[in-house]
PDB file of C-alpha atoms in Angstrom:
ATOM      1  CA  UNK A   1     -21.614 -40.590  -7.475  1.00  0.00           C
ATOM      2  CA  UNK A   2     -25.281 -40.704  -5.935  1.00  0.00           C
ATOM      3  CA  UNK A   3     -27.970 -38.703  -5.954  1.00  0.00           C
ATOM      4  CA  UNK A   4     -27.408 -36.746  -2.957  1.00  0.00           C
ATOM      5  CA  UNK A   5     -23.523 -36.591  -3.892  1.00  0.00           C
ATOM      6  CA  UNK A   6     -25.064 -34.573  -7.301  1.00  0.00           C
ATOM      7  CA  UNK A   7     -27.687 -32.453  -5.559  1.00  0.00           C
ATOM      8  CA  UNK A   8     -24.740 -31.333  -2.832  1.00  0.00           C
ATOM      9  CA  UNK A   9     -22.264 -30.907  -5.686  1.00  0.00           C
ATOM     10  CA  UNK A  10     -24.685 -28.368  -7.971  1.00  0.00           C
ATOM     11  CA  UNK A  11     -25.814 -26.245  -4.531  1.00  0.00           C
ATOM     12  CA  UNK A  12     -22.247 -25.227  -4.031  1.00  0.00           C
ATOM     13  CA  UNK A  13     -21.249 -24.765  -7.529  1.00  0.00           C
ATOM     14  CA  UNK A  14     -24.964 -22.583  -7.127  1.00  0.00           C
ATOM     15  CA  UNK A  15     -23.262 -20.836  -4.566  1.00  0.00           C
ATOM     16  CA  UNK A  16     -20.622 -19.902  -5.973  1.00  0.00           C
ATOM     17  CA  UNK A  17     -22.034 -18.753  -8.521  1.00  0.00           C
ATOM     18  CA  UNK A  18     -24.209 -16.032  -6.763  1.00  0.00           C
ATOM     19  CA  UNK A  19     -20.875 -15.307  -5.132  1.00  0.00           C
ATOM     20  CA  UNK A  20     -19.131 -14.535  -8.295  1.00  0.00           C
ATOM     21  CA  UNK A  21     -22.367 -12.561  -9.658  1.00  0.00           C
ATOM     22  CA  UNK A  22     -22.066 -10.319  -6.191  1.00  0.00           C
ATOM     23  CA  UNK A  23     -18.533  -9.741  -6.061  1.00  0.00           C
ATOM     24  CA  UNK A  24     -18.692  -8.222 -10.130  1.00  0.00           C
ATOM     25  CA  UNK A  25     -22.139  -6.394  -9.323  1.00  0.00           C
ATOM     26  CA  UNK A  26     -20.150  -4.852  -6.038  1.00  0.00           C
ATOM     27  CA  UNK A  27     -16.840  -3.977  -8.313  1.00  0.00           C
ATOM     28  CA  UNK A  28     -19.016  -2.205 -11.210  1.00  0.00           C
ATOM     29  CA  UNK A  29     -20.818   0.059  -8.995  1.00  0.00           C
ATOM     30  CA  UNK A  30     -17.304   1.456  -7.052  1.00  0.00           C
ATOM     31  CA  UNK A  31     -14.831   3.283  -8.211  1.00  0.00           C
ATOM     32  CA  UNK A  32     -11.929   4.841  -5.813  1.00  0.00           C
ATOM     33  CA  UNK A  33     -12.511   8.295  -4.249  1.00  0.00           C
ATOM     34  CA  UNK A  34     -12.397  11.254  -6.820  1.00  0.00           C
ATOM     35  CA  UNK A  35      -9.790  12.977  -4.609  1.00  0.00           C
ATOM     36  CA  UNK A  36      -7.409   9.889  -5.752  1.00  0.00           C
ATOM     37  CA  UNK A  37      -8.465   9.848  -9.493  1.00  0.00           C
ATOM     38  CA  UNK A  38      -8.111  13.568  -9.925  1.00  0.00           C
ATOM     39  CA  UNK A  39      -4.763  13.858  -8.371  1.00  0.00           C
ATOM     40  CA  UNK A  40      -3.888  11.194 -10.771  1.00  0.00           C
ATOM     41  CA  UNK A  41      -5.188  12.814 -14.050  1.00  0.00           C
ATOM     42  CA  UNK A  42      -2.067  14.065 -14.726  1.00  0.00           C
ATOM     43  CA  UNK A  43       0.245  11.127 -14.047  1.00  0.00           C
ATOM     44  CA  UNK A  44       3.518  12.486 -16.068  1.00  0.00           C
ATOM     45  CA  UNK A  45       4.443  15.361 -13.815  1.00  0.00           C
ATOM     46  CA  UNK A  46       2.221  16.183 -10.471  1.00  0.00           C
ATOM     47  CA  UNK A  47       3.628  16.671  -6.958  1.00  0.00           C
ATOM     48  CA  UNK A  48       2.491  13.017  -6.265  1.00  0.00           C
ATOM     49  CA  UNK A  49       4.959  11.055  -8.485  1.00  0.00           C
ATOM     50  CA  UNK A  50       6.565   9.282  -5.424  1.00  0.00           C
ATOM     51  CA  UNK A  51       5.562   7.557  -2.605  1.00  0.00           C
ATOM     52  CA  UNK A  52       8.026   7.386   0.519  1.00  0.00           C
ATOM     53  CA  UNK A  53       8.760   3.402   0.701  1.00  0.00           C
ATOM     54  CA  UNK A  54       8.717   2.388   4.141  1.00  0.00           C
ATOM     55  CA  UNK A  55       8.789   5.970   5.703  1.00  0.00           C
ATOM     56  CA  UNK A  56      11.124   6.953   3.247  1.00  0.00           C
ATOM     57  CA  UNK A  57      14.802   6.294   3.962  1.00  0.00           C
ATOM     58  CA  UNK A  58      17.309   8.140   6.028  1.00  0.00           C
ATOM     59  CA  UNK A  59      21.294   7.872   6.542  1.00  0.00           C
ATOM     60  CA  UNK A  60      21.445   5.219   3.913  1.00  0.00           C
ATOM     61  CA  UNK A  61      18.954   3.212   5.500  1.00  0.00           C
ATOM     62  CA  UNK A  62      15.779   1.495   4.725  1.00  0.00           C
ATOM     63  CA  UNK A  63      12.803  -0.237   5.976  1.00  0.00           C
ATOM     64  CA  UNK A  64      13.027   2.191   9.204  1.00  0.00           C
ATOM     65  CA  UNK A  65       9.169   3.095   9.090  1.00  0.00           C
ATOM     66  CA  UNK A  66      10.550   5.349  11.850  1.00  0.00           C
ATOM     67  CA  UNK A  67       9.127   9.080  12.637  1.00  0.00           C
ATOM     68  CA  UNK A  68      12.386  10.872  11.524  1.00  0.00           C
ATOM     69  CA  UNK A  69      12.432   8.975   8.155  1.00  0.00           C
ATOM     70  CA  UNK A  70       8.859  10.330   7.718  1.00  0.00           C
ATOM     71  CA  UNK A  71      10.189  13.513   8.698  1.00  0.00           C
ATOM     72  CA  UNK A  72      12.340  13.839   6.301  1.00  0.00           C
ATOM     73  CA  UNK A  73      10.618  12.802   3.686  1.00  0.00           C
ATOM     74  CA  UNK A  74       7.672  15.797   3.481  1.00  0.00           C
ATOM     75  CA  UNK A  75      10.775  17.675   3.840  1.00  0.00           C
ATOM     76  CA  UNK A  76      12.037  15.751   0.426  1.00  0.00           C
ATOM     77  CA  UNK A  77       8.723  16.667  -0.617  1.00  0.00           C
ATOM     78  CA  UNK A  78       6.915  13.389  -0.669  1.00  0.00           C
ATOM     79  CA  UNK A  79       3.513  13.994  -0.683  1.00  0.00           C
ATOM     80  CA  UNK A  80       2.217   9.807  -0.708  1.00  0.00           C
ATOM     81  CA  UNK A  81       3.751   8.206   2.490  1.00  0.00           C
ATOM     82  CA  UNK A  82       3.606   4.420   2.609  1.00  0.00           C
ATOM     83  CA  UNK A  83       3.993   2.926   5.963  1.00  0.00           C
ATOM     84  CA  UNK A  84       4.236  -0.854   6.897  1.00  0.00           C
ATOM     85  CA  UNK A  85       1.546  -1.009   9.731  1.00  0.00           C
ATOM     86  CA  UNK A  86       1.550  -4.533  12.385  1.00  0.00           C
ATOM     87  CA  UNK A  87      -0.283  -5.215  14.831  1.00  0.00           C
ATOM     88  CA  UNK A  88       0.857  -4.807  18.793  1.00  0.00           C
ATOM     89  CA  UNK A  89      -0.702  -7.788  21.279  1.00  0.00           C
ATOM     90  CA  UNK A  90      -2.950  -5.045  22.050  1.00  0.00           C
ATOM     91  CA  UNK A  91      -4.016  -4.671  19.090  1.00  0.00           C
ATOM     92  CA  UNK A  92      -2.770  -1.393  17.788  1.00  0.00           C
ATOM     93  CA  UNK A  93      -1.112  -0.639  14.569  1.00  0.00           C
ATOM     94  CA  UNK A  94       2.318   0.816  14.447  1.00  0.00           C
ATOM     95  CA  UNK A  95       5.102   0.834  12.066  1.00  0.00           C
ATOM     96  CA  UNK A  96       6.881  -1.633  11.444  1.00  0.00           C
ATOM     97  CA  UNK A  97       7.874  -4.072   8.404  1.00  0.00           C
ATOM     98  CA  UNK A  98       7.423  -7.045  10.470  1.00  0.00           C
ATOM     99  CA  UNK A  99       8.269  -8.164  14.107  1.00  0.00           C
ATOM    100  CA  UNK A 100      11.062 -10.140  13.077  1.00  0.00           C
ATOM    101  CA  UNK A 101      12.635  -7.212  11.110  1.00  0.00           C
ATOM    102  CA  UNK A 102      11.693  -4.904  13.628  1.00  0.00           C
ATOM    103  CA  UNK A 103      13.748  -7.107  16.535  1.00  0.00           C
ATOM    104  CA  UNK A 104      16.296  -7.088  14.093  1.00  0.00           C
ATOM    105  CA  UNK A 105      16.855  -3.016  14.085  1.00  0.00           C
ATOM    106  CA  UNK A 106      16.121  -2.720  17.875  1.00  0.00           C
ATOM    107  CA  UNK A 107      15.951  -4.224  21.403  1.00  0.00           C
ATOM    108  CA  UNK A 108      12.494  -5.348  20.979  1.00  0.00           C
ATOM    109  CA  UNK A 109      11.716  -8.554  22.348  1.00  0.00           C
ATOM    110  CA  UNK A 110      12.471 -12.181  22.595  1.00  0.00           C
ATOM    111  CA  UNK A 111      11.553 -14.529  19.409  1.00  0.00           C
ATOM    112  CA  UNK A 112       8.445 -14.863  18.709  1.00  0.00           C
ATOM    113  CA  UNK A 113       7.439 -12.551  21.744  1.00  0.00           C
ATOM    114  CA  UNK A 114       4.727  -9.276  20.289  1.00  0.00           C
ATOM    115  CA  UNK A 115       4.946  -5.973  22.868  1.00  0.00           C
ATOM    116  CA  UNK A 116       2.405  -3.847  23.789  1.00  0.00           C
ATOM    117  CA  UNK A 117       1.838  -0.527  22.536  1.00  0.00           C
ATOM    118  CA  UNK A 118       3.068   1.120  25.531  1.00  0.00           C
ATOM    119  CA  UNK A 119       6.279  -0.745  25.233  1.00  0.00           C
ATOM    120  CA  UNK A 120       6.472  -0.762  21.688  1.00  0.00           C
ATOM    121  CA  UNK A 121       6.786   3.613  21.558  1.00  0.00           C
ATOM    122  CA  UNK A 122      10.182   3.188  24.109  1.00  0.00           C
ATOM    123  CA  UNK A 123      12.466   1.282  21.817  1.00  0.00           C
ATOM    124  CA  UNK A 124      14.575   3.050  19.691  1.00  0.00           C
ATOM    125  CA  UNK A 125      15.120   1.919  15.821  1.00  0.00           C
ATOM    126  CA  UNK A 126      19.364   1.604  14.945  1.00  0.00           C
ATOM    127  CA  UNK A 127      19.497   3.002  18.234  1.00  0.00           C
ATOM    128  CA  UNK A 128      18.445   6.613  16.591  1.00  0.00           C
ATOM    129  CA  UNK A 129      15.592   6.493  15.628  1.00  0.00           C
ATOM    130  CA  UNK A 130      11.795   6.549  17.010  1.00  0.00           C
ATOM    131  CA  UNK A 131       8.656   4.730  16.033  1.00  0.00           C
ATOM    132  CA  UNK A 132       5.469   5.967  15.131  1.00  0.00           C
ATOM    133  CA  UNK A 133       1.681   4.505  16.253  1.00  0.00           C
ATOM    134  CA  UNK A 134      -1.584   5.143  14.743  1.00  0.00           C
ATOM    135  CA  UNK A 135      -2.150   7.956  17.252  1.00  0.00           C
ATOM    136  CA  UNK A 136       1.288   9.764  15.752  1.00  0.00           C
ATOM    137  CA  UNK A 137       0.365   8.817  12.449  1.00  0.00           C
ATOM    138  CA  UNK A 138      -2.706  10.826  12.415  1.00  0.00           C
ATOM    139  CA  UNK A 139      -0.813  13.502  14.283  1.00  0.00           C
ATOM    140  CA  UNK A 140       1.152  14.050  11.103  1.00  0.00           C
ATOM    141  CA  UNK A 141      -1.494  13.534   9.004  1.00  0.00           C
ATOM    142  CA  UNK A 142      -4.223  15.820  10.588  1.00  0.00           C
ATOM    143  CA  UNK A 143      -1.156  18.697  10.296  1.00  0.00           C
ATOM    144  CA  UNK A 144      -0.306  17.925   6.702  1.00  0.00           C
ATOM    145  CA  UNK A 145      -3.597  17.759   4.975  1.00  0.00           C
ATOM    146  CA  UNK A 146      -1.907  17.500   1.720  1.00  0.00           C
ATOM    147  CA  UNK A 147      -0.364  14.503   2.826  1.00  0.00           C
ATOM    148  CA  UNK A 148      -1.474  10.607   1.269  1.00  0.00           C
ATOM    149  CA  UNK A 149      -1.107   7.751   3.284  1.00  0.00           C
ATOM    150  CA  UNK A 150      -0.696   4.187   1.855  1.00  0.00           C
ATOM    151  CA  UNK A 151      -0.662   1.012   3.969  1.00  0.00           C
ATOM    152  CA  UNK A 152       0.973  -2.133   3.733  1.00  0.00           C
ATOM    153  CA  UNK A 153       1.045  -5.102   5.389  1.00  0.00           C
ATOM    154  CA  UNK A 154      -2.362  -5.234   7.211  1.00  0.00           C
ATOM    155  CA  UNK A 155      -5.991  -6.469   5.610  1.00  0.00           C
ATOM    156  CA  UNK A 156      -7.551  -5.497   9.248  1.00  0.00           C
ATOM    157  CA  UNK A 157     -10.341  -3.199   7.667  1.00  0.00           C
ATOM    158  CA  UNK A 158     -12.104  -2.847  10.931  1.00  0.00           C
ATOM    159  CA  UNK A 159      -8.983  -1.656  12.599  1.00  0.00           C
ATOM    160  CA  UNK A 160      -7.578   0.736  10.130  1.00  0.00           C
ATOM    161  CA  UNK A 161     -11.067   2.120  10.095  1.00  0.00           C
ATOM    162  CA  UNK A 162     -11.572   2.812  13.521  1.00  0.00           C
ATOM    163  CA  UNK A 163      -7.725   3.957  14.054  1.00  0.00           C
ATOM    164  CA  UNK A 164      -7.110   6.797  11.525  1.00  0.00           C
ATOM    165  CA  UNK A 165      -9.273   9.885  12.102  1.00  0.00           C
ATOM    166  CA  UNK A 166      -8.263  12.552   9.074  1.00  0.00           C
ATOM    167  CA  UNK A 167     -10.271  12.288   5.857  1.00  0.00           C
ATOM    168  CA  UNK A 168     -10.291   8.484   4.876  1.00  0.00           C
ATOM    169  CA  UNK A 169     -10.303   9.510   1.307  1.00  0.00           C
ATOM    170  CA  UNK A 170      -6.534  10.394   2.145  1.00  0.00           C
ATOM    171  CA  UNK A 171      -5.758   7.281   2.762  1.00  0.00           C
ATOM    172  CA  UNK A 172      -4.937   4.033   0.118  1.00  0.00           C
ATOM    173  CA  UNK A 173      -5.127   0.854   1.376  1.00  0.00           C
ATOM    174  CA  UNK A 174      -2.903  -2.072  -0.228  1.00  0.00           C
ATOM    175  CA  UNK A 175      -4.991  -4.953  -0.725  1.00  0.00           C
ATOM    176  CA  UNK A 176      -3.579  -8.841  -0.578  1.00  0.00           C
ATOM    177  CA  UNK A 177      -5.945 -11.475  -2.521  1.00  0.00           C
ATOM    178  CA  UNK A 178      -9.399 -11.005  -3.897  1.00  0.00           C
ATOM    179  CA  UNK A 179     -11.231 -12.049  -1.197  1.00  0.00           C
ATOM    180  CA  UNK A 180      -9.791  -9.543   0.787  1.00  0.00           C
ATOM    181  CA  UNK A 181     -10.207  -6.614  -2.382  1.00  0.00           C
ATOM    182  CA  UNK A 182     -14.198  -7.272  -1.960  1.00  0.00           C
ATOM    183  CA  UNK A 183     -13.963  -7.185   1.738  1.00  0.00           C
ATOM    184  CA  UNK A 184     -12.383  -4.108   1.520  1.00  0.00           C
ATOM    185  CA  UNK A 185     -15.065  -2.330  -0.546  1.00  0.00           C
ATOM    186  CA  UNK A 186     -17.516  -3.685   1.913  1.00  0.00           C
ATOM    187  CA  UNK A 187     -16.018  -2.190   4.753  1.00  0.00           C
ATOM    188  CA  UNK A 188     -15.822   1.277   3.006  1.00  0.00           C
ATOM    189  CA  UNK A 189     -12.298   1.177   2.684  1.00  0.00           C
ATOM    190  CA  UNK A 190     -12.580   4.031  -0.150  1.00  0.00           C
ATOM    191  CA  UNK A 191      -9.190   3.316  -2.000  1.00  0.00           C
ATOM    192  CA  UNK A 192      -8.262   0.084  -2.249  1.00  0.00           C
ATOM    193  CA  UNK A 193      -5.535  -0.844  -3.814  1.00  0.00           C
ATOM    194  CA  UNK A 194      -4.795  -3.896  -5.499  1.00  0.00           C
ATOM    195  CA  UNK A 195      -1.097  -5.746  -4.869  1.00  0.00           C
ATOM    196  CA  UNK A 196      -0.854  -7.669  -8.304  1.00  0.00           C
ATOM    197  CA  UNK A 197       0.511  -9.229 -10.933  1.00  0.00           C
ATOM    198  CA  UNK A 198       0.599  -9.860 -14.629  1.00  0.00           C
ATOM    199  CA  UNK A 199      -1.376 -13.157 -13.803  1.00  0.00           C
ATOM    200  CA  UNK A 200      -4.182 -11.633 -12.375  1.00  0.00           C
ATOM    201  CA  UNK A 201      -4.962  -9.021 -15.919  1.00  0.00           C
ATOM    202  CA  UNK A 202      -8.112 -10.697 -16.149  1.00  0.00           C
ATOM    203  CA  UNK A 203      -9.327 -10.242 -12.873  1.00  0.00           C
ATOM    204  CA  UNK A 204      -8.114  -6.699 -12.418  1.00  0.00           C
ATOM    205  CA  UNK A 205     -10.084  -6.267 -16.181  1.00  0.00           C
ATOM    206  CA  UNK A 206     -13.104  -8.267 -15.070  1.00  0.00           C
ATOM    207  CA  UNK A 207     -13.748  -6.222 -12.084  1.00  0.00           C
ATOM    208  CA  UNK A 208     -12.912  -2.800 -13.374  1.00  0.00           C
ATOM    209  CA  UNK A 209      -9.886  -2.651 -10.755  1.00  0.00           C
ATOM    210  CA  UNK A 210      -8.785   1.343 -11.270  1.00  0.00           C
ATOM    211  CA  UNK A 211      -5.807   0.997  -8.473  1.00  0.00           C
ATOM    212  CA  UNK A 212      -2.980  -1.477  -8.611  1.00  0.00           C
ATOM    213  CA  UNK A 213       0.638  -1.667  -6.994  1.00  0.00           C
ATOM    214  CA  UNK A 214       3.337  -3.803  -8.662  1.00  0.00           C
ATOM    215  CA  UNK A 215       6.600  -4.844  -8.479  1.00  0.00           C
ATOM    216  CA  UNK A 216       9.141  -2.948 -10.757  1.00  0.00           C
ATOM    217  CA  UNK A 217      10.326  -6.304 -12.054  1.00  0.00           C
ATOM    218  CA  UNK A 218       7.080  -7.672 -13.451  1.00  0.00           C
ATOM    219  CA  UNK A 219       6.383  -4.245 -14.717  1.00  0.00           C
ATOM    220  CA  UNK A 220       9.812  -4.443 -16.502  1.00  0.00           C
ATOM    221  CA  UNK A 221       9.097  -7.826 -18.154  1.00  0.00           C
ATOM    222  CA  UNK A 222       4.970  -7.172 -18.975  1.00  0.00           C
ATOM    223  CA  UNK A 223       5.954  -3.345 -20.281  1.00  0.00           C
ATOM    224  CA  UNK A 224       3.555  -3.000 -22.582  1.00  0.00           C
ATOM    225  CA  UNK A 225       0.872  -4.038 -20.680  1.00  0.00           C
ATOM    226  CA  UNK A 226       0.876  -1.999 -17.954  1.00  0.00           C
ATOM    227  CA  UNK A 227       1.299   0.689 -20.576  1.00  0.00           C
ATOM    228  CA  UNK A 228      -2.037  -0.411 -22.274  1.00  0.00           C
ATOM    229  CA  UNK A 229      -3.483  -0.358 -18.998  1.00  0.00           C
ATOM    230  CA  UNK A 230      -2.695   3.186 -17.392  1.00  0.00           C
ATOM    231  CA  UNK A 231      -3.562   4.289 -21.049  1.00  0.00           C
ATOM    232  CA  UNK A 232      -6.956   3.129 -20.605  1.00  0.00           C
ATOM    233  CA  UNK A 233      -7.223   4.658 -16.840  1.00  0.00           C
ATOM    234  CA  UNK A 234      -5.724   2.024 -14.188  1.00  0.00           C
ATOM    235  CA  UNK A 235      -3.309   3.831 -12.028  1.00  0.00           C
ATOM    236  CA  UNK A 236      -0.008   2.096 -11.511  1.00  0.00           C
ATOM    237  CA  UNK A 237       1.973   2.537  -8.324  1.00  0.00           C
ATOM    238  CA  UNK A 238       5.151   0.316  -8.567  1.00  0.00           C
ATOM    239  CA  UNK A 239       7.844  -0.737  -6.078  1.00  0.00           C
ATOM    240  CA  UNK A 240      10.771   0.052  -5.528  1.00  0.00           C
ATOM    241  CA  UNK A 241      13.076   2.585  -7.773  1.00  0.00           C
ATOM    242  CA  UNK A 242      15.887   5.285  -6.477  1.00  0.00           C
ATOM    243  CA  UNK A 243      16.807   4.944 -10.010  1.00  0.00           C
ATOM    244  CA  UNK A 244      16.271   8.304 -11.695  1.00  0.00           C
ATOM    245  CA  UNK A 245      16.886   6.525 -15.261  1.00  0.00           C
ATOM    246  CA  UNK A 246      14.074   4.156 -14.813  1.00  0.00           C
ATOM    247  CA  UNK A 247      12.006   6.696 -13.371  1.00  0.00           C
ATOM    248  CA  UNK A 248      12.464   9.361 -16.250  1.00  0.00           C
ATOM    249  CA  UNK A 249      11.802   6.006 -18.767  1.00  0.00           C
ATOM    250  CA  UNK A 250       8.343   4.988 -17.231  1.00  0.00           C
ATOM    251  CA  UNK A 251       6.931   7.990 -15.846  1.00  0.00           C
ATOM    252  CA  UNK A 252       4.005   7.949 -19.063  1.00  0.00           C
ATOM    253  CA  UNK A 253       2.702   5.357 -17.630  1.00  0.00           C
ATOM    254  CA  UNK A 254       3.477   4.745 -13.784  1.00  0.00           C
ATOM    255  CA  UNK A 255       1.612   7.054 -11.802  1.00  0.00           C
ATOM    256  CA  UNK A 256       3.626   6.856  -8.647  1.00  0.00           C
ATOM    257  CA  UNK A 257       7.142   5.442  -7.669  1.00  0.00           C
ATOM    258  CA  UNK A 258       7.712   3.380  -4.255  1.00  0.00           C
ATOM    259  CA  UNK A 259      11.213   5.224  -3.255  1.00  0.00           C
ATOM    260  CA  UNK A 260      13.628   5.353  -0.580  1.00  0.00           C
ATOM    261  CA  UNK A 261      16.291   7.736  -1.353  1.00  0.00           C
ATOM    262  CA  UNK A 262      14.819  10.309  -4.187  1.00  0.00           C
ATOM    263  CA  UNK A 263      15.049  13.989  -3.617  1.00  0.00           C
ATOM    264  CA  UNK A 264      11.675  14.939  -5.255  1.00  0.00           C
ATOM    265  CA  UNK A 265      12.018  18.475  -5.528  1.00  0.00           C
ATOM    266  CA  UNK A 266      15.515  17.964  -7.038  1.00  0.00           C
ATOM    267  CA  UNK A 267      14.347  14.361  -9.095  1.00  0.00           C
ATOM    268  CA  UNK A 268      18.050  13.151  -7.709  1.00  0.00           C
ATOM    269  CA  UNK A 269      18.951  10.158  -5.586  1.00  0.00           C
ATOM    270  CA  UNK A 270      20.437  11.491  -2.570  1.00  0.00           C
ATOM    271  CA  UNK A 271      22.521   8.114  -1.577  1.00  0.00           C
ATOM    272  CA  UNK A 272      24.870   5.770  -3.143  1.00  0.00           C
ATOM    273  CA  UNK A 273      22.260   3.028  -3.275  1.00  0.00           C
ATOM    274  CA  UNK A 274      20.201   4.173  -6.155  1.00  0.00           C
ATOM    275  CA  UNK A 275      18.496   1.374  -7.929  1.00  0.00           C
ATOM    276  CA  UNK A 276      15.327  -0.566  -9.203  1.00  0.00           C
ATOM    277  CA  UNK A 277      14.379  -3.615  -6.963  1.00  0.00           C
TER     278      UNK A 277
END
């Protein structure tokens, strides 16, 4: 290699550096909003034990993100609604897994074709159902104030900022990669929460990560992990259980269940499809 090969090589491993020094200076001086952590401090029996997957589900169905299955779910008594939010050609968020899923359980749309809000709010979901935009969203959430909303699918910081208008500190953002996790923290997203896995302990240790979401079957293999790690203050949310035996097993040291068909006030599955995935 020549000289200027070397001088290039050690300015961007300089870089990155600096980069790496921000990112854990940023992390150690934030921590998640206090009306998060103290709803948390008692994570073996509180009011906010599950989260309504998707909406929640409704007549054996799931995935629906649809405003009857979030209906029914404060009903159930969910108090944490998760809803998958996409973006419209427009760009607006609504709710919906995906556009191919969402074709799939409608009338939406040719392949590979994205409506416009307008057009989005006619179509029906199963033929039943109807769908909910950011401007219904915070219709439900402005009128519930006890309500928690969690978001999936979108990293668009700038848009869920400027779209929700209730308390921001009510709302928990799921975070993809750790590019995005310190992007999110710089655009004042105030509960981030980290999608993860056993393969990322280190980073979620290095950078004092207090908010994490993971799937029920790496928490079942990496038990005692997660364990060690709610013990020493990490909230756990984990996805997806209608299993009340699981539930009842784990609930020292999962703070919140992803569920579709749980009856919270009753702690019973109300449908025949009541299992961990």
């Amino acid at each position: 290699m020549n000289h200027f090969g070397k001088i290039n090589l050690f300015v961007i491993f300089f870089i990155f550096l600096i980069g790496c020094d921000q990112n854990k200076k940023l992390t150690q001086n934030f921590t998640i909003s206090e009306l998060i952590i103290n709803i948390f401090n008692d994570n073996i029996e509180n009011e906010y034990k599950f989260i309504a997957h998707a909406g929640g589900g409704i007549d054996n169905i799931k995935y629906t993100n649809s405003l009857e299955a979030i209906n029914k779910s404060i009903k159930l008594g969910y108090k944490l609604i998760e809803i998958d939010l996409i973006e419209t050609s427009d760009n607006k968020l609504v709710g919906a897994h995906d556009w191919d899923h969402f074709r799939k359980i409608s009338e939406c749309c040719k392949a590979n074709e994205i409506p416009k809000l307008e057009d989005f709010k006619n179509y029906k979901i199963k033929n039943n159902f109807n769908t909910v935009d950011y401007k219904k969203i915070n219709e439900i959430f402005l009128k519930n104030e006890d309500l928690i909303l969690i978001t999936d699918k979108t990293n668009n910081f700038d848009l869920i900022n400027t779209s929700f208008t209730f308390d921001n500190r009510r709302l928990i953002v799921e975070i993809f990669g750790r590019e995005n996790y310190f992007k999110a923290i710089k655009n004042d997203i105030k509960n981030p929460m980290y999608s993860a896995s056993i393969n990322e302990l280190d980073f979620i240790k290095k950078h004092n990560i207090k908010l994490i979401a993971v799937h029920s079957g790496d928490f079942i293999l990496n038990k005692k992990i997660y364990k060690k790690l709610s013990d020493d203050g990490t909230i756990i949310f984990v996805y997806s259980t209608n299993d009340t035996k699981f539930i009842k097993e784990n609930s020292d040291s999962i703070s919140s269940f992803y569920s579709d068909f749980i009856d919270v006030k009753n702690k019973v599955c109300v449908s025949q499809d009541c299992v961990t995935y």
